[in-house]
mmCIF file of C-alpha atoms in Angstrom:
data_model
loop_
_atom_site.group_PDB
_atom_site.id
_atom_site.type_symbol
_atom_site.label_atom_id
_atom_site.label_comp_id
_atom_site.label_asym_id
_atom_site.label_seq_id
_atom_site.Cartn_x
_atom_site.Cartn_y
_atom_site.Cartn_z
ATOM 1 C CA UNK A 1 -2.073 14.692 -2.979
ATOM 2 C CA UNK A 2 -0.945 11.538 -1.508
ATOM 3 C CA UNK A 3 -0.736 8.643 -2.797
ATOM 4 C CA UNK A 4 -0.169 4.870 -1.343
ATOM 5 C CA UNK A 5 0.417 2.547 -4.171
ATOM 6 C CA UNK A 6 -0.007 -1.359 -3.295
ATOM 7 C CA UNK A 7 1.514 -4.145 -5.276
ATOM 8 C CA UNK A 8 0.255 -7.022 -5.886
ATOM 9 C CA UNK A 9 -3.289 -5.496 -6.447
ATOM 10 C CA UNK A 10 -4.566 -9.456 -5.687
ATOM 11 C CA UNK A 11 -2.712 -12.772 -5.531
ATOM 12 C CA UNK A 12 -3.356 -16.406 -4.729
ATOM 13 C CA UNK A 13 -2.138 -18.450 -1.810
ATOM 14 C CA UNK A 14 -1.648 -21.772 -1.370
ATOM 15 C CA UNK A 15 -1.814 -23.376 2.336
ATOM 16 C CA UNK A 16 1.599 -23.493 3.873
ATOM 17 C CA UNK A 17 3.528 -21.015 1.467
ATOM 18 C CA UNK A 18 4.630 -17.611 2.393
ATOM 19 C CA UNK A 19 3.789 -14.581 1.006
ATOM 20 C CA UNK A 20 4.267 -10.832 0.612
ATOM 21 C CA UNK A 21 3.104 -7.843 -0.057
ATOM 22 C CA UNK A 22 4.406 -3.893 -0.650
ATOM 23 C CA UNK A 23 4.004 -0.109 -0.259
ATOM 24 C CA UNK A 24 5.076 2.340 -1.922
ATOM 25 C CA UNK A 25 4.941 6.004 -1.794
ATOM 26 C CA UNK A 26 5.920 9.390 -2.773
ATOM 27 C CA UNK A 27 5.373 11.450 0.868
ATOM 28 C CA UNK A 28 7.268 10.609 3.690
ATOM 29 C CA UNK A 29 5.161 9.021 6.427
ATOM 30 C CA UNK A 30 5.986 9.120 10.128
ATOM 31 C CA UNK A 31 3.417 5.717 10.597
ATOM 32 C CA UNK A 32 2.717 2.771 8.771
ATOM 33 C CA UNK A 33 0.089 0.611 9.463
ATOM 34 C CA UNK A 34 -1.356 -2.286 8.244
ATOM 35 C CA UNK A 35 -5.371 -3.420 8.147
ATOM 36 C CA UNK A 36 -7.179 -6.505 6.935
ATOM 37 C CA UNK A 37 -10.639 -6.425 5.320
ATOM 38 C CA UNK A 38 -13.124 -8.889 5.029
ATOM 39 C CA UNK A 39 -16.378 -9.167 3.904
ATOM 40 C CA UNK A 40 -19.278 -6.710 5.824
ATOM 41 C CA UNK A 41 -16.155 -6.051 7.949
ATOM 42 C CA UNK A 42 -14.480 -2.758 8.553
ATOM 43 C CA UNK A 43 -10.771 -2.928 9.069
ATOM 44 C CA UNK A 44 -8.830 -4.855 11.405
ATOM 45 C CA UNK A 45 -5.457 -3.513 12.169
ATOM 46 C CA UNK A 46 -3.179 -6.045 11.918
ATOM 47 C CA UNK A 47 0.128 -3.672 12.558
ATOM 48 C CA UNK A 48 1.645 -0.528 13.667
ATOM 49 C CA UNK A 49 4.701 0.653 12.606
ATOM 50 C CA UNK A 50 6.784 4.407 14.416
ATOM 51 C CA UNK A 51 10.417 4.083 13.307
ATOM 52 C CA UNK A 52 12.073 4.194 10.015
ATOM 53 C CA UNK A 53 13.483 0.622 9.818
ATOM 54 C CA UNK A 54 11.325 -0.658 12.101
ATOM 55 C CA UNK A 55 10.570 -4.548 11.832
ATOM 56 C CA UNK A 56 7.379 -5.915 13.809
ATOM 57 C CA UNK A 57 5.963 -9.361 13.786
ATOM 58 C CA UNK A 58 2.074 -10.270 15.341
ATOM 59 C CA UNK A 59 1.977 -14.293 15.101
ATOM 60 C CA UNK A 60 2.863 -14.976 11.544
ATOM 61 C CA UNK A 61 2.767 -11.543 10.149
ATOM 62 C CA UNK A 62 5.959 -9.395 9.644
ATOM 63 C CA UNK A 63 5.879 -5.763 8.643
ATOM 64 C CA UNK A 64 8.826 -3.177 8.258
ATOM 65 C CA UNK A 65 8.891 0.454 7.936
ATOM 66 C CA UNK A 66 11.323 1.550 5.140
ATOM 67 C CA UNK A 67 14.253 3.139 5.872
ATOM 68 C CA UNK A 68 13.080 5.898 3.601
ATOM 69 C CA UNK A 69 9.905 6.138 5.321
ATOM 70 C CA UNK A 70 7.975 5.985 2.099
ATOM 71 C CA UNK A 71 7.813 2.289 1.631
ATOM 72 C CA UNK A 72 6.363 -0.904 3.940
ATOM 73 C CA UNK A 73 6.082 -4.615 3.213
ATOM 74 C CA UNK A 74 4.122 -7.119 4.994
ATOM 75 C CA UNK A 75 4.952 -10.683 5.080
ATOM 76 C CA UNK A 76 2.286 -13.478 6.161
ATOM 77 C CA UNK A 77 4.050 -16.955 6.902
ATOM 78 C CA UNK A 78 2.997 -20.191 6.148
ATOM 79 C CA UNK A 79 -0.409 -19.460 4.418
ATOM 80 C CA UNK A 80 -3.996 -20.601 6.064
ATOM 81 C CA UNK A 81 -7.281 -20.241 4.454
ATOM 82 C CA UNK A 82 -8.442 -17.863 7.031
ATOM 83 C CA UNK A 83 -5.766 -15.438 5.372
ATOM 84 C CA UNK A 84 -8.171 -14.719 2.723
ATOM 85 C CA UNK A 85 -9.271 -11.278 2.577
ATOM 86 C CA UNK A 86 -8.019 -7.399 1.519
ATOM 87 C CA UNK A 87 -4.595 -6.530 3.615
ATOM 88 C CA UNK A 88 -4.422 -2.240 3.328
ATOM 89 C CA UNK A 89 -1.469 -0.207 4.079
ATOM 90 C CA UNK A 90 -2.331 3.048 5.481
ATOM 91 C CA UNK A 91 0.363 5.836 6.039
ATOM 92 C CA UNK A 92 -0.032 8.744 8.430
ATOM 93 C CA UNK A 93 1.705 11.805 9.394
ATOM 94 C CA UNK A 94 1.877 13.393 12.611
ATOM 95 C CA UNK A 95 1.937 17.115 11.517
ATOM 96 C CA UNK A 96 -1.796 16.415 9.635
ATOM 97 C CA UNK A 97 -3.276 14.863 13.214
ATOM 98 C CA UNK A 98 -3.847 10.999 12.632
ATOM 99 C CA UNK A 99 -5.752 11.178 9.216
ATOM 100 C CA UNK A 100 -4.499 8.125 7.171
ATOM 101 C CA UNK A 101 -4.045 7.825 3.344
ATOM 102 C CA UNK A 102 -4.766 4.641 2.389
ATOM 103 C CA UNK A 103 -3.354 2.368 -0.489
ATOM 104 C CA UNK A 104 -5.866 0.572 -2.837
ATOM 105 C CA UNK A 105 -5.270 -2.682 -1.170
ATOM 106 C CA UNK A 106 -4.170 -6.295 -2.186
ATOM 107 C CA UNK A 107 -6.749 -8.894 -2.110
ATOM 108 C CA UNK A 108 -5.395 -12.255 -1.202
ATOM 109 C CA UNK A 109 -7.632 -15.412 -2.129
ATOM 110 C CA UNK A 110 -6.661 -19.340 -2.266
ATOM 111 C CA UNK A 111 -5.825 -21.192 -5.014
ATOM 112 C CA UNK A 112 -8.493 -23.504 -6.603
ATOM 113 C CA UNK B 1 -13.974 -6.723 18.289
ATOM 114 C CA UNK B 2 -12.759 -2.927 17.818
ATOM 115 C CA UNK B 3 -15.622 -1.130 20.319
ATOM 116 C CA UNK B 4 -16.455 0.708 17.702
ATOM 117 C CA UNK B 5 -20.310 0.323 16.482
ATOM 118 C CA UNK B 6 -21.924 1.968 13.632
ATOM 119 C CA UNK B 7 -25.603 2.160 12.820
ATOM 120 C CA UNK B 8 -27.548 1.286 10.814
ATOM 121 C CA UNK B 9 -25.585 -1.228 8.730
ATOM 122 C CA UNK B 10 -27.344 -0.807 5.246
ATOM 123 C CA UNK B 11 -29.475 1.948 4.363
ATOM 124 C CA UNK B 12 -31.233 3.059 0.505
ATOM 125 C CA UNK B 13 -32.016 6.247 -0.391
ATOM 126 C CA UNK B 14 -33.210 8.596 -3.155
ATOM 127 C CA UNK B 15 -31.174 11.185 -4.831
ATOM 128 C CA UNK B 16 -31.651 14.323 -3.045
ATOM 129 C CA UNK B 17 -32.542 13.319 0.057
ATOM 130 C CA UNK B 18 -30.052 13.854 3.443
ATOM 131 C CA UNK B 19 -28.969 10.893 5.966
ATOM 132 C CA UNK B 20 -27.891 10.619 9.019
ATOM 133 C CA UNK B 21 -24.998 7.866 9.872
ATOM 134 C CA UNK B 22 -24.120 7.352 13.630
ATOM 135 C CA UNK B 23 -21.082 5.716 15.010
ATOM 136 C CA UNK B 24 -20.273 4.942 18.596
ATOM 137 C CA UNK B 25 -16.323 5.356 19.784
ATOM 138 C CA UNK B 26 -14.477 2.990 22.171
ATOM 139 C CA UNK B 27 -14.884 4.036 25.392
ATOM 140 C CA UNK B 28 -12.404 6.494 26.152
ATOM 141 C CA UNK B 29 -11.461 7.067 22.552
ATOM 142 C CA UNK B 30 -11.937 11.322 21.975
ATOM 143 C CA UNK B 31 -10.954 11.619 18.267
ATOM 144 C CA UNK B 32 -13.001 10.252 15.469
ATOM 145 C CA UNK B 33 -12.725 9.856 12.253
ATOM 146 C CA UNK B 34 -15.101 9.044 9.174
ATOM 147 C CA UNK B 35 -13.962 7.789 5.860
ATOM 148 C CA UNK B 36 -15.797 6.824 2.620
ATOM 149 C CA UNK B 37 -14.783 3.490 0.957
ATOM 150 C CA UNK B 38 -16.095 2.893 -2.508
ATOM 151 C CA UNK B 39 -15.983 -0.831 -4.066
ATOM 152 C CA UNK B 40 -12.710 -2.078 -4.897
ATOM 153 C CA UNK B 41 -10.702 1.165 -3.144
ATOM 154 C CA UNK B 42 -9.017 1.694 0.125
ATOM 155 C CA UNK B 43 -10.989 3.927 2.369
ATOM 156 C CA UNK B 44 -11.188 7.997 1.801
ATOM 157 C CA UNK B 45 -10.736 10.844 4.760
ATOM 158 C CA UNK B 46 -13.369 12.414 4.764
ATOM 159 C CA UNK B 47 -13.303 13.813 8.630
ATOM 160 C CA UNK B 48 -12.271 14.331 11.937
ATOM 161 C CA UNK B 49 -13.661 15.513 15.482
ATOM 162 C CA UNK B 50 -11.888 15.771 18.354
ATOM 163 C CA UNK B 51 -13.603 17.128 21.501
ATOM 164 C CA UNK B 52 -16.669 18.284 19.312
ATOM 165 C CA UNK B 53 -14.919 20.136 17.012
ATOM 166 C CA UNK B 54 -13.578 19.708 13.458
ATOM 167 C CA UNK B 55 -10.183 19.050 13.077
ATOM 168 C CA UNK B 56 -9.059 17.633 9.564
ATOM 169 C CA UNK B 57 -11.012 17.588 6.526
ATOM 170 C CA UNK B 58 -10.672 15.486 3.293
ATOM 171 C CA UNK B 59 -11.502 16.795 -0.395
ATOM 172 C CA UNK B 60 -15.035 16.272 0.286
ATOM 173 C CA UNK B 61 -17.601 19.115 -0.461
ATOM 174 C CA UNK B 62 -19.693 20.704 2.489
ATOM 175 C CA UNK B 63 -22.635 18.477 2.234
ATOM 176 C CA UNK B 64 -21.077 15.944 4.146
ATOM 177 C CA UNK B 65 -20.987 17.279 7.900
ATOM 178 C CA UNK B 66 -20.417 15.721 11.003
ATOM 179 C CA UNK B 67 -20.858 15.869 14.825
ATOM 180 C CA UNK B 68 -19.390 14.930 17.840
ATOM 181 C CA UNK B 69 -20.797 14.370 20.923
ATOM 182 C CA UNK B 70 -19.165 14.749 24.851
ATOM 183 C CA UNK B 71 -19.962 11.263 25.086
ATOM 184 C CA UNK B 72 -17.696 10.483 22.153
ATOM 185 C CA UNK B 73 -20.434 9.285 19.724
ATOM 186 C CA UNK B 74 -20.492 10.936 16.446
ATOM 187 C CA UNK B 75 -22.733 11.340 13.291
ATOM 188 C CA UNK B 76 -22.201 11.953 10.070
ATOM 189 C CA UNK B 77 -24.832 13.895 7.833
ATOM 190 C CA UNK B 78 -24.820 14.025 3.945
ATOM 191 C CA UNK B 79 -27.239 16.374 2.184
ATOM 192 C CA UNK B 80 -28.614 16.617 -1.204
ATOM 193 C CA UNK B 81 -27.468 12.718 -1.703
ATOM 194 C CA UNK B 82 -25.943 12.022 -5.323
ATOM 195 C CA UNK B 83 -25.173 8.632 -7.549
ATOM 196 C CA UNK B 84 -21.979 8.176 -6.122
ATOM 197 C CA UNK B 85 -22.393 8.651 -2.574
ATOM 198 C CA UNK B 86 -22.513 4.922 -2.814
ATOM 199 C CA UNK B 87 -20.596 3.440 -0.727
ATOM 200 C CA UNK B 88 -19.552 2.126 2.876
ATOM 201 C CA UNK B 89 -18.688 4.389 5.360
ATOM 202 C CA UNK B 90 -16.697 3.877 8.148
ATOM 203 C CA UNK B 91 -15.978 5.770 11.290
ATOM 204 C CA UNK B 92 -12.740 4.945 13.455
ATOM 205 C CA UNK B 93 -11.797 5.889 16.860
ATOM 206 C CA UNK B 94 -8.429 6.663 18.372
ATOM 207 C CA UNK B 95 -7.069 7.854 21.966
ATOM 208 C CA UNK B 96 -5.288 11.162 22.361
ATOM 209 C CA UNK B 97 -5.604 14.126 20.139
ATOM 210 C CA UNK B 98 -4.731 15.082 17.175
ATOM 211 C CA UNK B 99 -0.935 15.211 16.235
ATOM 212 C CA UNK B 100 -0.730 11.570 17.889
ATOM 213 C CA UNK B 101 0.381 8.630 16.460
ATOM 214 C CA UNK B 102 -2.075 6.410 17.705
ATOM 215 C CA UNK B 103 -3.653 3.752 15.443
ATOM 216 C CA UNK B 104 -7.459 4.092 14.952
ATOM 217 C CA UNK B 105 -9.716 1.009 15.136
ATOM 218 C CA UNK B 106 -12.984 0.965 12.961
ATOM 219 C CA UNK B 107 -16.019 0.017 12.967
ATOM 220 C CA UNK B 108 -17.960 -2.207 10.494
ATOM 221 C CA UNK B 109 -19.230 0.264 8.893
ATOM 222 C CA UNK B 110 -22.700 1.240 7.075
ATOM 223 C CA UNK B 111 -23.494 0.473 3.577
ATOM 224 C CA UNK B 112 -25.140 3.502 1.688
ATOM 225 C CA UNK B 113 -27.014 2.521 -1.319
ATOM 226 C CA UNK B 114 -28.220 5.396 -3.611
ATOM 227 C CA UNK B 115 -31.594 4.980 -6.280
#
């Protein structure tokens, strides 16, 4: 079946520094999106992505849709605490209705 | 604030007994969708309704079921509960049918403890 894989499965911020975060797949997906988790939360989505190459910002998060269409990223500027949490990428494809495959997610958390 | 509300938030039960979960779409929203999201994973399709009727089903066996309602809620039913039907499951929303690309926005989701 399909499969999202996310990388890196968790990393550490620091306030003020930028980070990212990939996805990678094997299936071609006509979506992207991205979510954010937190704690006794369902997902928030953060960003929604239609066209292959398709670069979208919301405040100071950035997310492109590969060329390939099997492949996003999702960059969060200039680190806050409030950052903290699990960002998902979730891929969907038109022909199967709106059912999304979801990666495994990367949790972020703030350096001690 | 996503519109979407599920009930009840935690719930235990026994191996071998059935539950009921029950979510509540944005208003206006006529596809829903449930998913089952184990600790530490991403969320799993497990379902999805639009206008009352299935329409998309994960690699989940027939003891989980589900309903729609004209009103756009939505329940989802799991019989003969097991070990690792622990989990939190979530129910999402979206506008438009099926073959869409709308985003879906989820609820927060009930936690389902099993003994």
């Amino acid at each position: 079946g399909q499969q999202l894989n996310q990388s890196p499965q968790s990393m550490f911020i620091q306030e003020g520094e930028d980070v990212s975060m990939n996805c990678t797949s094997s299936s071609i997906f006509n979506t992207w999106l991205w979510y954010k988790q937190e704690p006794g939360e369902g997902p928030v989505l953060l960003i929604a992505l239609y066209k292959a190459g398709e670069l979208t910002s919301n405040g100071r998060l950035t997310a492109q849709f590969g060329i390939t269409r099997k492949d996003s990223f999702l960059n969060i500027s200039a680190s806050i605490p409030s950052d903290v949490g699990i960002y998902f990428c979730a891929g969907m494809i038109k022909a199967a209705g709106n059912k999304l495959t979801f990666g495994g997610g990367t949790r972020v958390l703030v350096k001690p | 604030e996503t519109g979407v509300t599920q009930s009840p938030t935690h719930l235990i039960k026994t191996r071998g007994q059935q539950v009921t979960l029950r979510c509540s779409s944005q208003s206006g929203h006529n596809t829903v969708s449930w998913y089952q999201q184990a600790l530490g994973q991403g969320p799993q399709f497990i379902f999805q309704y639009y206008r009352e009727e299935e329409n998309g089903r994960g690699n989940f066996p027939p003891r989980f079921s589900g309903l729609q309602f004209p009103n756009y809620s939505s329940e989802l039913n799991v019989n003969a509960l097991e070990l690792d039907d622990s989990a939190l499951y979530l129910c999402a929303s979206s506008l438009a049918g099926p073959g869409s690309n709308q985003p879906q926005h989820f609820g927060d989701g009930t936690r389902l403890s099993i003994l």
